[in-house]
Amino acid sequence: QTSLEEAKAKFAQALAADPQFQTAYLHSASLKTNTGDIEGAIEDYDAALELCKTEADAVDVFTMKNQVVAQRAAIKFCHSGVDYAFDPTTAEAETPTGTGGDEELD
C-alpha cells in the first residue's frame, strides 16, 4: 500500500470506531480531494456538516465543501468540449458555443 492508501484506510478505521469524529471526516475529505475522489470528498463534507455544533463551524465546513463542488463543476466543464471565449478588452465572457449558457453541469 502507498502512504495515501494507508492514510485513507486509517481514516476509514477512525470513522468506523467513532462515526462522530468530525475532524476525521474533514481530513478524509481533504485527502480524497487531493487524490481525485471528488464524490467521496463531498460525501465526507456532508457527514462533517451533520456534526457541526455551531453556525461558524457549519459555515467553515460548507465553504470547504463548496470549493470541492466548484472543482467538480470546473472539471466537468473542462471535459465538456465547450468553447468558452473571454474578451480581455471588455472583461466580458461570451456564451459558451453550443449552449444558451443556462445549462446545469450535472
mmCIF file of N, CA, C and O in Angstrom:
data_model
loop_
_atom_site.group_PDB
_atom_site.id
_atom_site.type_symbol
_atom_site.label_atom_id
_atom_site.label_comp_id
_atom_site.label_asym_id
_atom_site.label_seq_id
_atom_site.Cartn_x
_atom_site.Cartn_y
_atom_site.Cartn_z
ATOM 1 N N GLN A 1 0.828 -1.196 0.000
ATOM 2 C CA GLN A 1 0.000 0.000 0.000
ATOM 3 C C GLN A 1 0.866 1.252 0.000
ATOM 4 O O GLN A 1 1.900 1.291 0.654
ATOM 5 N N THR A 2 0.386 2.249 -0.731
ATOM 6 C CA THR A 2 1.080 3.534 -0.680
ATOM 7 C C THR A 2 0.685 4.257 0.604
ATOM 8 O O THR A 2 -0.283 3.884 1.270
ATOM 9 N N SER A 3 1.422 5.297 0.929
ATOM 10 C CA SER A 3 1.094 6.040 2.146
ATOM 11 C C SER A 3 -0.275 6.712 2.031
ATOM 12 O O SER A 3 -0.973 6.878 3.033
ATOM 13 N N LEU A 4 -0.684 7.094 0.801
ATOM 14 C CA LEU A 4 -2.024 7.670 0.630
ATOM 15 C C LEU A 4 -3.105 6.633 0.894
ATOM 16 O O LEU A 4 -4.115 6.934 1.541
ATOM 17 N N GLU A 5 -2.893 5.424 0.394
ATOM 18 C CA GLU A 5 -3.859 4.354 0.654
ATOM 19 C C GLU A 5 -3.909 4.023 2.139
ATOM 20 O O GLU A 5 -4.982 3.760 2.681
ATOM 21 N N GLU A 6 -2.748 4.036 2.786
ATOM 22 C CA GLU A 6 -2.694 3.782 4.224
ATOM 23 C C GLU A 6 -3.452 4.870 4.983
ATOM 24 O O GLU A 6 -4.186 4.572 5.931
ATOM 25 N N ALA A 7 -3.287 6.111 4.562
ATOM 26 C CA ALA A 7 -3.992 7.216 5.221
ATOM 27 C C ALA A 7 -5.500 7.067 5.052
ATOM 28 O O ALA A 7 -6.261 7.251 6.014
ATOM 29 N N LYS A 8 -5.946 6.721 3.848
ATOM 30 C CA LYS A 8 -7.383 6.505 3.614
ATOM 31 C C LYS A 8 -7.904 5.391 4.518
ATOM 32 O O LYS A 8 -8.984 5.505 5.100
ATOM 33 N N ALA A 9 -7.127 4.321 4.644
ATOM 34 C CA ALA A 9 -7.534 3.201 5.496
ATOM 35 C C ALA A 9 -7.605 3.623 6.960
ATOM 36 O O ALA A 9 -8.535 3.233 7.678
ATOM 37 N N LYS A 10 -6.658 4.433 7.405
ATOM 38 C CA LYS A 10 -6.661 4.904 8.801
ATOM 39 C C LYS A 10 -7.880 5.782 9.082
ATOM 40 O O LYS A 10 -8.499 5.675 10.141
ATOM 41 N N PHE A 11 -8.231 6.667 8.126
ATOM 42 C CA PHE A 11 -9.425 7.489 8.318
ATOM 43 C C PHE A 11 -10.671 6.612 8.368
ATOM 44 O O PHE A 11 -11.565 6.834 9.189
ATOM 45 N N ALA A 12 -10.741 5.610 7.502
ATOM 46 C CA ALA A 12 -11.890 4.703 7.498
ATOM 47 C C ALA A 12 -11.990 3.966 8.835
ATOM 48 O O ALA A 12 -13.083 3.808 9.387
ATOM 49 N N GLN A 13 -10.848 3.536 9.371
ATOM 50 C CA GLN A 13 -10.829 2.867 10.679
ATOM 51 C C GLN A 13 -11.295 3.807 11.781
ATOM 52 O O GLN A 13 -12.082 3.424 12.645
ATOM 53 N N ALA A 14 -10.797 5.027 11.753
ATOM 54 C CA ALA A 14 -11.163 6.005 12.779
ATOM 55 C C ALA A 14 -12.660 6.286 12.739
ATOM 56 O O ALA A 14 -13.317 6.370 13.787
ATOM 57 N N LEU A 15 -13.204 6.402 11.538
ATOM 58 C CA LEU A 15 -14.639 6.698 11.410
ATOM 59 C C LEU A 15 -15.499 5.494 11.748
ATOM 60 O O LEU A 15 -16.614 5.656 12.253
ATOM 61 N N ALA A 16 -14.998 4.287 11.504
ATOM 62 C CA ALA A 16 -15.731 3.094 11.908
ATOM 63 C C ALA A 16 -15.787 3.001 13.431
ATOM 64 O O ALA A 16 -16.804 2.616 14.006
ATOM 65 N N ALA A 17 -14.695 3.394 14.070
ATOM 66 C CA ALA A 17 -14.635 3.353 15.531
ATOM 67 C C ALA A 17 -15.456 4.481 16.161
ATOM 68 O O ALA A 17 -16.046 4.296 17.225
ATOM 69 N N ASP A 18 -15.485 5.628 15.499
ATOM 70 C CA ASP A 18 -16.206 6.782 16.047
ATOM 71 C C ASP A 18 -16.832 7.582 14.912
ATOM 72 O O ASP A 18 -16.212 8.510 14.383
ATOM 73 N N PRO A 19 -18.067 7.259 14.528
ATOM 74 C CA PRO A 19 -18.732 7.955 13.420
ATOM 75 C C PRO A 19 -19.022 9.432 13.703
ATOM 76 O O PRO A 19 -19.419 10.160 12.804
ATOM 77 N N GLN A 20 -18.780 9.882 14.935
ATOM 78 C CA GLN A 20 -18.989 11.284 15.302
ATOM 79 C C GLN A 20 -17.688 12.099 15.237
ATOM 80 O O GLN A 20 -17.666 13.260 15.640
ATOM 81 N N PHE A 21 -16.616 11.500 14.711
ATOM 82 C CA PHE A 21 -15.288 12.118 14.678
ATOM 83 C C PHE A 21 -15.199 13.065 13.477
ATOM 84 O O PHE A 21 -14.678 12.734 12.430
ATOM 85 N N GLN A 22 -15.703 14.270 13.678
ATOM 86 C CA GLN A 22 -15.803 15.245 12.588
ATOM 87 C C GLN A 22 -14.446 15.547 11.952
ATOM 88 O O GLN A 22 -14.337 15.656 10.729
ATOM 89 N N THR A 23 -13.414 15.687 12.750
ATOM 90 C CA THR A 23 -12.096 16.006 12.216
ATOM 91 C C THR A 23 -11.612 14.941 11.245
ATOM 92 O O THR A 23 -10.973 15.261 10.240
ATOM 93 N N ALA A 24 -11.930 13.688 11.529
ATOM 94 C CA ALA A 24 -11.534 12.617 10.609
ATOM 95 C C ALA A 24 -12.256 12.764 9.272
ATOM 96 O O ALA A 24 -11.663 12.535 8.214
ATOM 97 N N TYR A 25 -13.531 13.152 9.299
ATOM 98 C CA TYR A 25 -14.252 13.398 8.041
ATOM 99 C C TYR A 25 -13.594 14.524 7.250
ATOM 100 O O TYR A 25 -13.445 14.440 6.031
ATOM 101 N N LEU A 26 -13.202 15.582 7.942
ATOM 102 C CA LEU A 26 -12.597 16.731 7.262
ATOM 103 C C LEU A 26 -11.250 16.377 6.640
ATOM 104 O O LEU A 26 -10.974 16.736 5.488
ATOM 105 N N HIS A 27 -10.425 15.662 7.382
ATOM 106 C CA HIS A 27 -9.121 15.259 6.833
ATOM 107 C C HIS A 27 -9.286 14.227 5.717
ATOM 108 O O HIS A 27 -8.560 14.268 4.720
ATOM 109 N N SER A 28 -10.231 13.337 5.884
ATOM 110 C CA SER A 28 -10.510 12.352 4.841
ATOM 111 C C SER A 28 -10.989 13.047 3.568
ATOM 112 O O SER A 28 -10.564 12.703 2.457
ATOM 113 N N ALA A 29 -11.852 14.037 3.725
ATOM 114 C CA ALA A 29 -12.348 14.785 2.567
ATOM 115 C C ALA A 29 -11.207 15.496 1.858
ATOM 116 O O ALA A 29 -11.137 15.491 0.611
ATOM 117 N N SER A 30 -10.309 16.080 2.615
ATOM 118 C CA SER A 30 -9.160 16.763 2.021
ATOM 119 C C SER A 30 -8.275 15.783 1.251
ATOM 120 O O SER A 30 -7.860 16.059 0.116
ATOM 121 N N LEU A 31 -8.022 14.652 1.850
ATOM 122 C CA LEU A 31 -7.216 13.624 1.184
ATOM 123 C C LEU A 31 -7.898 13.149 -0.098
ATOM 124 O O LEU A 31 -7.266 13.028 -1.149
ATOM 125 N N LYS A 32 -9.186 12.910 -0.022
ATOM 126 C CA LYS A 32 -9.923 12.452 -1.210
ATOM 127 C C LYS A 32 -9.916 13.516 -2.309
ATOM 128 O O LYS A 32 -9.774 13.188 -3.487
ATOM 129 N N THR A 33 -10.054 14.767 -1.921
ATOM 130 C CA THR A 33 -9.992 15.846 -2.907
ATOM 131 C C THR A 33 -8.644 15.837 -3.609
ATOM 132 O O THR A 33 -8.561 15.916 -4.839
ATOM 133 N N ASN A 34 -7.589 15.724 -2.834
ATOM 134 C CA ASN A 34 -6.237 15.781 -3.393
ATOM 135 C C ASN A 34 -5.857 14.552 -4.202
ATOM 136 O O ASN A 34 -4.884 14.602 -4.961
ATOM 137 N N THR A 35 -6.611 13.479 -4.055
ATOM 138 C CA THR A 35 -6.326 12.271 -4.836
ATOM 139 C C THR A 35 -7.369 12.044 -5.937
ATOM 140 O O THR A 35 -7.391 10.993 -6.563
ATOM 141 N N GLY A 36 -8.242 13.034 -6.133
ATOM 142 C CA GLY A 36 -9.181 12.973 -7.249
ATOM 143 C C GLY A 36 -10.510 12.309 -6.960
ATOM 144 O O GLY A 36 -11.335 12.161 -7.853
ATOM 145 N N ASP A 37 -10.739 11.918 -5.722
ATOM 146 C CA ASP A 37 -12.024 11.297 -5.359
ATOM 147 C C ASP A 37 -12.984 12.399 -4.905
ATOM 148 O O ASP A 37 -13.295 12.535 -3.725
ATOM 149 N N ILE A 38 -13.439 13.185 -5.877
ATOM 150 C CA ILE A 38 -14.262 14.354 -5.588
ATOM 151 C C ILE A 38 -15.591 13.946 -4.945
ATOM 152 O O ILE A 38 -16.031 14.555 -3.967
ATOM 153 N N GLU A 39 -16.242 12.927 -5.485
ATOM 154 C CA GLU A 39 -17.534 12.500 -4.934
ATOM 155 C C GLU A 39 -17.377 12.000 -3.499
ATOM 156 O O GLU A 39 -18.216 12.290 -2.642
ATOM 157 N N GLY A 40 -16.306 11.254 -3.231
ATOM 158 C CA GLY A 40 -16.051 10.790 -1.873
ATOM 159 C C GLY A 40 -15.795 11.950 -0.919
ATOM 160 O O GLY A 40 -16.239 11.932 0.231
ATOM 161 N N ALA A 41 -15.093 12.970 -1.406
ATOM 162 C CA ALA A 41 -14.824 14.150 -0.583
ATOM 163 C C ALA A 41 -16.127 14.865 -0.232
ATOM 164 O O ALA A 41 -16.330 15.273 0.912
ATOM 165 N N ILE A 42 -16.996 15.000 -1.211
ATOM 166 C CA ILE A 42 -18.280 15.667 -0.965
ATOM 167 C C ILE A 42 -19.091 14.887 0.068
ATOM 168 O O ILE A 42 -19.701 15.476 0.965
ATOM 169 N N GLU A 43 -19.080 13.566 -0.026
ATOM 170 C CA GLU A 43 -19.790 12.741 0.958
ATOM 171 C C GLU A 43 -19.222 12.975 2.364
ATOM 172 O O GLU A 43 -19.975 13.090 3.334
ATOM 173 N N ASP A 44 -17.887 13.045 2.465
ATOM 174 C CA ASP A 44 -17.268 13.282 3.779
ATOM 175 C C ASP A 44 -17.616 14.669 4.308
ATOM 176 O O ASP A 44 -17.866 14.834 5.504
ATOM 177 N N TYR A 45 -17.619 15.677 3.431
ATOM 178 C CA TYR A 45 -18.004 17.018 3.886
ATOM 179 C C TYR A 45 -19.464 17.042 4.341
ATOM 180 O O TYR A 45 -19.799 17.700 5.327
ATOM 181 N N ASP A 46 -20.332 16.317 3.633
ATOM 182 C CA ASP A 46 -21.737 16.245 4.058
ATOM 183 C C ASP A 46 -21.842 15.628 5.453
ATOM 184 O O ASP A 46 -22.610 16.104 6.303
ATOM 185 N N ALA A 47 -21.079 14.567 5.688
ATOM 186 C CA ALA A 47 -21.092 13.931 7.013
ATOM 187 C C ALA A 47 -20.563 14.897 8.079
ATOM 188 O O ALA A 47 -21.120 14.984 9.175
ATOM 189 N N ALA A 48 -19.514 15.632 7.745
ATOM 190 C CA ALA A 48 -18.957 16.602 8.693
ATOM 191 C C ALA A 48 -19.952 17.719 8.981
ATOM 192 O O ALA A 48 -20.057 18.190 10.116
ATOM 193 N N LEU A 49 -20.698 18.125 7.953
ATOM 194 C CA LEU A 49 -21.719 19.165 8.159
ATOM 195 C C LEU A 49 -22.770 18.725 9.167
ATOM 196 O O LEU A 49 -23.239 19.523 9.980
ATOM 197 N N GLU A 50 -23.147 17.464 9.114
ATOM 198 C CA GLU A 50 -24.146 16.930 10.052
ATOM 199 C C GLU A 50 -23.673 17.000 11.502
ATOM 200 O O GLU A 50 -24.481 17.002 12.421
ATOM 201 N N LEU A 51 -22.366 17.057 11.696
ATOM 202 C CA LEU A 51 -21.799 17.030 13.050
ATOM 203 C C LEU A 51 -21.440 18.411 13.578
ATOM 204 O O LEU A 51 -20.928 18.530 14.695
ATOM 205 N N CYS A 52 -21.690 19.450 12.810
ATOM 206 C CA CYS A 52 -21.355 20.810 13.245
ATOM 207 C C CYS A 52 -22.160 21.192 14.484
ATOM 208 O O CYS A 52 -23.365 20.950 14.550
ATOM 209 N N LYS A 53 -21.477 21.814 15.422
ATOM 210 C CA LYS A 53 -22.130 22.222 16.674
ATOM 211 C C LYS A 53 -22.455 23.708 16.702
ATOM 212 O O LYS A 53 -23.279 24.145 17.487
ATOM 213 N N THR A 54 -21.784 24.483 15.857
ATOM 214 C CA THR A 54 -22.042 25.914 15.825
ATOM 215 C C THR A 54 -22.262 26.369 14.387
ATOM 216 O O THR A 54 -21.856 25.691 13.438
ATOM 217 N N GLU A 55 -22.875 27.528 14.257
ATOM 218 C CA GLU A 55 -23.096 28.085 12.927
ATOM 219 C C GLU A 55 -21.760 28.400 12.246
ATOM 220 O O GLU A 55 -21.589 28.155 11.049
ATOM 221 N N ALA A 56 -20.810 28.920 13.015
ATOM 222 C CA ALA A 56 -19.495 29.250 12.454
ATOM 223 C C ALA A 56 -18.804 28.000 11.921
ATOM 224 O O ALA A 56 -18.189 28.028 10.848
ATOM 225 N N ASP A 57 -18.916 26.908 12.659
ATOM 226 C CA ASP A 57 -18.341 25.635 12.223
ATOM 227 C C ASP A 57 -19.008 25.186 10.925
ATOM 228 O O ASP A 57 -18.339 24.758 9.978
ATOM 229 N N ALA A 58 -20.318 25.302 10.862
ATOM 230 C CA ALA A 58 -21.053 24.902 9.657
ATOM 231 C C ALA A 58 -20.646 25.747 8.457
ATOM 232 O O ALA A 58 -20.484 25.231 7.348
ATOM 233 N N VAL A 59 -20.452 27.039 8.680
ATOM 234 C CA VAL A 59 -20.028 27.926 7.584
ATOM 235 C C VAL A 59 -18.664 27.491 7.063
ATOM 236 O O VAL A 59 -18.443 27.416 5.852
ATOM 237 N N ASP A 60 -17.742 27.179 7.963
ATOM 238 C CA ASP A 60 -16.403 26.738 7.551
ATOM 239 C C ASP A 60 -16.468 25.450 6.729
ATOM 240 O O ASP A 60 -15.849 25.349 5.666
ATOM 241 N N VAL A 61 -17.209 24.470 7.210
ATOM 242 C CA VAL A 61 -17.297 23.188 6.511
ATOM 243 C C VAL A 61 -18.032 23.364 5.182
ATOM 244 O O VAL A 61 -17.626 22.813 4.159
ATOM 245 N N PHE A 62 -19.092 24.153 5.195
ATOM 246 C CA PHE A 62 -19.848 24.396 3.962
ATOM 247 C C PHE A 62 -18.961 25.075 2.918
ATOM 248 O O PHE A 62 -19.024 24.749 1.727
ATOM 249 N N THR A 63 -18.105 25.998 3.358
ATOM 250 C CA THR A 63 -17.179 26.672 2.440
ATOM 251 C C THR A 63 -16.200 25.678 1.832
ATOM 252 O O THR A 63 -15.946 25.700 0.619
ATOM 253 N N MET A 64 -15.671 24.788 2.657
ATOM 254 C CA MET A 64 -14.751 23.764 2.144
ATOM 255 C C MET A 64 -15.455 22.867 1.134
ATOM 256 O O MET A 64 -14.909 22.548 0.072
ATOM 257 N N LYS A 65 -16.677 22.463 1.464
ATOM 258 C CA LYS A 65 -17.440 21.604 0.558
ATOM 259 C C LYS A 65 -17.697 22.332 -0.769
ATOM 260 O O LYS A 65 -17.545 21.751 -1.843
ATOM 261 N N ASN A 66 -18.083 23.591 -0.688
ATOM 262 C CA ASN A 66 -18.384 24.337 -1.908
ATOM 263 C C ASN A 66 -17.165 24.496 -2.807
ATOM 264 O O ASN A 66 -17.299 24.548 -4.027
ATOM 265 N N GLN A 67 -15.974 24.568 -2.232
ATOM 266 C CA GLN A 67 -14.765 24.627 -3.044
ATOM 267 C C GLN A 67 -14.606 23.344 -3.853
ATOM 268 O O GLN A 67 -14.219 23.373 -5.018
ATOM 269 N N VAL A 68 -14.930 22.212 -3.241
ATOM 270 C CA VAL A 68 -14.830 20.929 -3.938
ATOM 271 C C VAL A 68 -15.931 20.811 -4.994
ATOM 272 O O VAL A 68 -15.696 20.314 -6.095
ATOM 273 N N VAL A 69 -17.125 21.287 -4.678
ATOM 274 C CA VAL A 69 -18.211 21.273 -5.653
ATOM 275 C C VAL A 69 -17.836 22.135 -6.858
ATOM 276 O O VAL A 69 -18.067 21.749 -8.006
ATOM 277 N N ALA A 70 -17.220 23.280 -6.605
ATOM 278 C CA ALA A 70 -16.777 24.152 -7.708
ATOM 279 C C ALA A 70 -15.689 23.469 -8.525
ATOM 280 O O ALA A 70 -15.673 23.562 -9.760
ATOM 281 N N GLN A 71 -14.804 22.744 -7.854
ATOM 282 C CA GLN A 71 -13.762 21.999 -8.563
ATOM 283 C C GLN A 71 -14.390 20.938 -9.461
ATOM 284 O O GLN A 71 -13.979 20.765 -10.601
ATOM 285 N N ARG A 72 -15.398 20.246 -8.938
ATOM 286 C CA ARG A 72 -16.092 19.234 -9.738
ATOM 287 C C ARG A 72 -16.735 19.869 -10.971
ATOM 288 O O ARG A 72 -16.646 19.340 -12.079
ATOM 289 N N ALA A 73 -17.371 21.022 -10.790
ATOM 290 C CA ALA A 73 -18.003 21.717 -11.910
ATOM 291 C C ALA A 73 -16.960 22.142 -12.937
ATOM 292 O O ALA A 73 -17.185 22.020 -14.153
ATOM 293 N N ALA A 74 -15.816 22.621 -12.478
ATOM 294 C CA ALA A 74 -14.754 23.045 -13.402
ATOM 295 C C ALA A 74 -14.217 21.854 -14.190
ATOM 296 O O ALA A 74 -13.972 21.960 -15.393
ATOM 297 N N ILE A 75 -14.059 20.729 -13.519
ATOM 298 C CA ILE A 75 -13.582 19.517 -14.205
ATOM 299 C C ILE A 75 -14.580 19.097 -15.271
ATOM 300 O O ILE A 75 -14.210 18.806 -16.410
ATOM 301 N N LYS A 76 -15.860 19.089 -14.920
ATOM 302 C CA LYS A 76 -16.890 18.710 -15.894
ATOM 303 C C LYS A 76 -16.906 19.683 -17.061
ATOM 304 O O LYS A 76 -17.033 19.282 -18.212
ATOM 305 N N PHE A 77 -16.762 20.971 -16.770
ATOM 306 C CA PHE A 77 -16.771 21.969 -17.829
ATOM 307 C C PHE A 77 -15.581 21.772 -18.753
ATOM 308 O O PHE A 77 -15.724 21.805 -19.969
ATOM 309 N N CYS A 78 -14.408 21.553 -18.175
ATOM 310 C CA CYS A 78 -13.200 21.384 -18.985
ATOM 311 C C CYS A 78 -13.278 20.146 -19.869
ATOM 312 O O CYS A 78 -12.698 20.124 -20.951
ATOM 313 N N HIS A 79 -13.998 19.140 -19.417
ATOM 314 C CA HIS A 79 -14.140 17.913 -20.204
ATOM 315 C C HIS A 79 -15.373 17.919 -21.102
ATOM 316 O O HIS A 79 -15.647 16.949 -21.781
ATOM 317 N N SER A 80 -16.105 19.029 -21.104
ATOM 318 C CA SER A 80 -17.347 19.077 -21.879
ATOM 319 C C SER A 80 -17.127 19.384 -23.347
ATOM 320 O O SER A 80 -18.020 19.186 -24.158
ATOM 321 N N GLY A 81 -15.972 19.907 -23.692
ATOM 322 C CA GLY A 81 -15.708 20.266 -25.074
ATOM 323 C C GLY A 81 -16.320 21.596 -25.473
ATOM 324 O O GLY A 81 -16.283 21.989 -26.638
ATOM 325 N N VAL A 82 -16.887 22.319 -24.515
ATOM 326 C CA VAL A 82 -17.499 23.613 -24.801
ATOM 327 C C VAL A 82 -16.391 24.639 -25.006
ATOM 328 O O VAL A 82 -15.432 24.690 -24.245
ATOM 329 N N ASP A 83 -16.519 25.444 -26.048
ATOM 330 C CA ASP A 83 -15.554 26.501 -26.323
ATOM 331 C C ASP A 83 -16.061 27.780 -25.678
ATOM 332 O O ASP A 83 -17.084 28.321 -26.062
ATOM 333 N N TYR A 84 -15.340 28.249 -24.682
ATOM 334 C CA TYR A 84 -15.757 29.437 -23.938
ATOM 335 C C TYR A 84 -14.791 30.566 -24.256
ATOM 336 O O TYR A 84 -13.588 30.431 -24.088
ATOM 337 N N ALA A 85 -15.304 31.661 -24.745
ATOM 338 C CA ALA A 85 -14.455 32.781 -25.148
ATOM 339 C C ALA A 85 -14.525 33.904 -24.125
ATOM 340 O O ALA A 85 -15.585 34.193 -23.593
ATOM 341 N N PHE A 86 -13.395 34.528 -23.891
ATOM 342 C CA PHE A 86 -13.315 35.664 -22.969
ATOM 343 C C PHE A 86 -12.580 36.786 -23.679
ATOM 344 O O PHE A 86 -11.506 36.588 -24.223
ATOM 345 N N ASP A 87 -13.173 37.963 -23.683
ATOM 346 C CA ASP A 87 -12.567 39.127 -24.328
ATOM 347 C C ASP A 87 -11.950 40.015 -23.253
ATOM 348 O O ASP A 87 -12.668 40.715 -22.535
ATOM 349 N N PRO A 88 -10.615 40.011 -23.118
ATOM 350 C CA PRO A 88 -9.979 40.798 -22.058
ATOM 351 C C PRO A 88 -10.122 42.300 -22.244
ATOM 352 O O PRO A 88 -9.963 43.062 -21.300
ATOM 353 N N THR A 89 -10.445 42.744 -23.443
ATOM 354 C CA THR A 89 -10.582 44.185 -23.656
ATOM 355 C C THR A 89 -11.880 44.723 -23.080
ATOM 356 O O THR A 89 -11.978 45.893 -22.742
ATOM 357 N N THR A 90 -12.881 43.866 -22.963
ATOM 358 C CA THR A 90 -14.156 44.294 -22.389
ATOM 359 C C THR A 90 -14.426 43.633 -21.045
ATOM 360 O O THR A 90 -15.373 43.997 -20.361
ATOM 361 N N ALA A 91 -13.603 42.645 -20.690
ATOM 362 C CA ALA A 91 -13.769 41.868 -19.459
ATOM 363 C C ALA A 91 -15.134 41.204 -19.405
ATOM 364 O O ALA A 91 -15.743 41.075 -18.359
ATOM 365 N N GLU A 92 -15.618 40.795 -20.565
ATOM 366 C CA GLU A 92 -16.889 40.086 -20.633
ATOM 367 C C GLU A 92 -16.675 38.713 -21.250
ATOM 368 O O GLU A 92 -15.866 38.555 -22.165
ATOM 369 N N ALA A 93 -17.418 37.784 -20.745
ATOM 370 C CA ALA A 93 -17.362 36.438 -21.287
ATOM 371 C C ALA A 93 -18.504 36.246 -22.258
ATOM 372 O O ALA A 93 -19.595 36.761 -22.063
ATOM 373 N N GLU A 94 -18.212 35.532 -23.321
ATOM 374 C CA GLU A 94 -19.257 35.203 -24.286
ATOM 375 C C GLU A 94 -19.897 33.891 -23.886
ATOM 376 O O GLU A 94 -19.289 33.055 -23.227
ATOM 377 N N THR A 95 -21.144 33.698 -24.301
ATOM 378 C CA THR A 95 -21.852 32.461 -24.018
ATOM 379 C C THR A 95 -21.092 31.298 -24.645
ATOM 380 O O THR A 95 -20.642 31.391 -25.780
ATOM 381 N N PRO A 96 -20.929 30.215 -23.913
ATOM 382 C CA PRO A 96 -20.245 29.064 -24.479
ATOM 383 C C PRO A 96 -20.905 28.621 -25.780
ATOM 384 O O PRO A 96 -22.127 28.608 -25.892
ATOM 385 N N THR A 97 -20.080 28.286 -26.749
ATOM 386 C CA THR A 97 -20.572 27.836 -28.040
ATOM 387 C C THR A 97 -21.442 26.604 -27.872
ATOM 388 O O THR A 97 -21.077 25.676 -27.159
ATOM 389 N N GLY A 98 -22.597 26.628 -28.494
ATOM 390 C CA GLY A 98 -23.471 25.462 -28.487
ATOM 391 C C GLY A 98 -24.396 25.377 -27.304
ATOM 392 O O GLY A 98 -25.098 24.390 -27.143
ATOM 393 N N THR A 99 -24.386 26.396 -26.443
ATOM 394 C CA THR A 99 -25.291 26.362 -25.288
ATOM 395 C C THR A 99 -25.937 27.722 -25.143
ATOM 396 O O THR A 99 -25.484 28.719 -25.700
ATOM 397 N N GLY A 100 -26.964 27.765 -24.351
ATOM 398 C CA GLY A 100 -27.599 29.031 -24.022
ATOM 399 C C GLY A 100 -26.972 29.652 -22.789
ATOM 400 O O GLY A 100 -27.320 30.739 -22.385
ATOM 401 N N GLY A 101 -26.028 28.935 -22.171
ATOM 402 C CA GLY A 101 -25.338 29.447 -21.010
ATOM 403 C C GLY A 101 -26.044 29.158 -19.694
ATOM 404 O O GLY A 101 -25.500 29.444 -18.644
ATOM 405 N N ASP A 102 -27.245 28.590 -19.725
ATOM 406 C CA ASP A 102 -28.004 28.363 -18.508
ATOM 407 C C ASP A 102 -28.029 26.904 -18.088
ATOM 408 O O ASP A 102 -28.676 26.557 -17.123
ATOM 409 N N GLU A 103 -27.342 26.029 -18.804
ATOM 410 C CA GLU A 103 -27.423 24.604 -18.524
ATOM 411 C C GLU A 103 -26.700 24.260 -17.231
ATOM 412 O O GLU A 103 -25.703 24.868 -16.875
ATOM 413 N N GLU A 104 -27.249 23.283 -16.538
ATOM 414 C CA GLU A 104 -26.605 22.729 -15.360
ATOM 415 C C GLU A 104 -25.454 21.848 -15.833
ATOM 416 O O GLU A 104 -25.545 21.214 -16.878
ATOM 417 N N LEU A 105 -24.373 21.778 -15.053
ATOM 418 C CA LEU A 105 -23.250 20.949 -15.419
ATOM 419 C C LEU A 105 -23.435 19.502 -14.973
ATOM 420 O O LEU A 105 -22.732 18.634 -15.409
ATOM 421 N N ASP A 106 -24.362 19.251 -14.075
ATOM 422 C CA ASP A 106 -24.571 17.871 -13.597
ATOM 423 C C ASP A 106 -25.296 17.057 -14.600
ATOM 424 O O ASP A 106 -26.153 17.248 -15.255
#
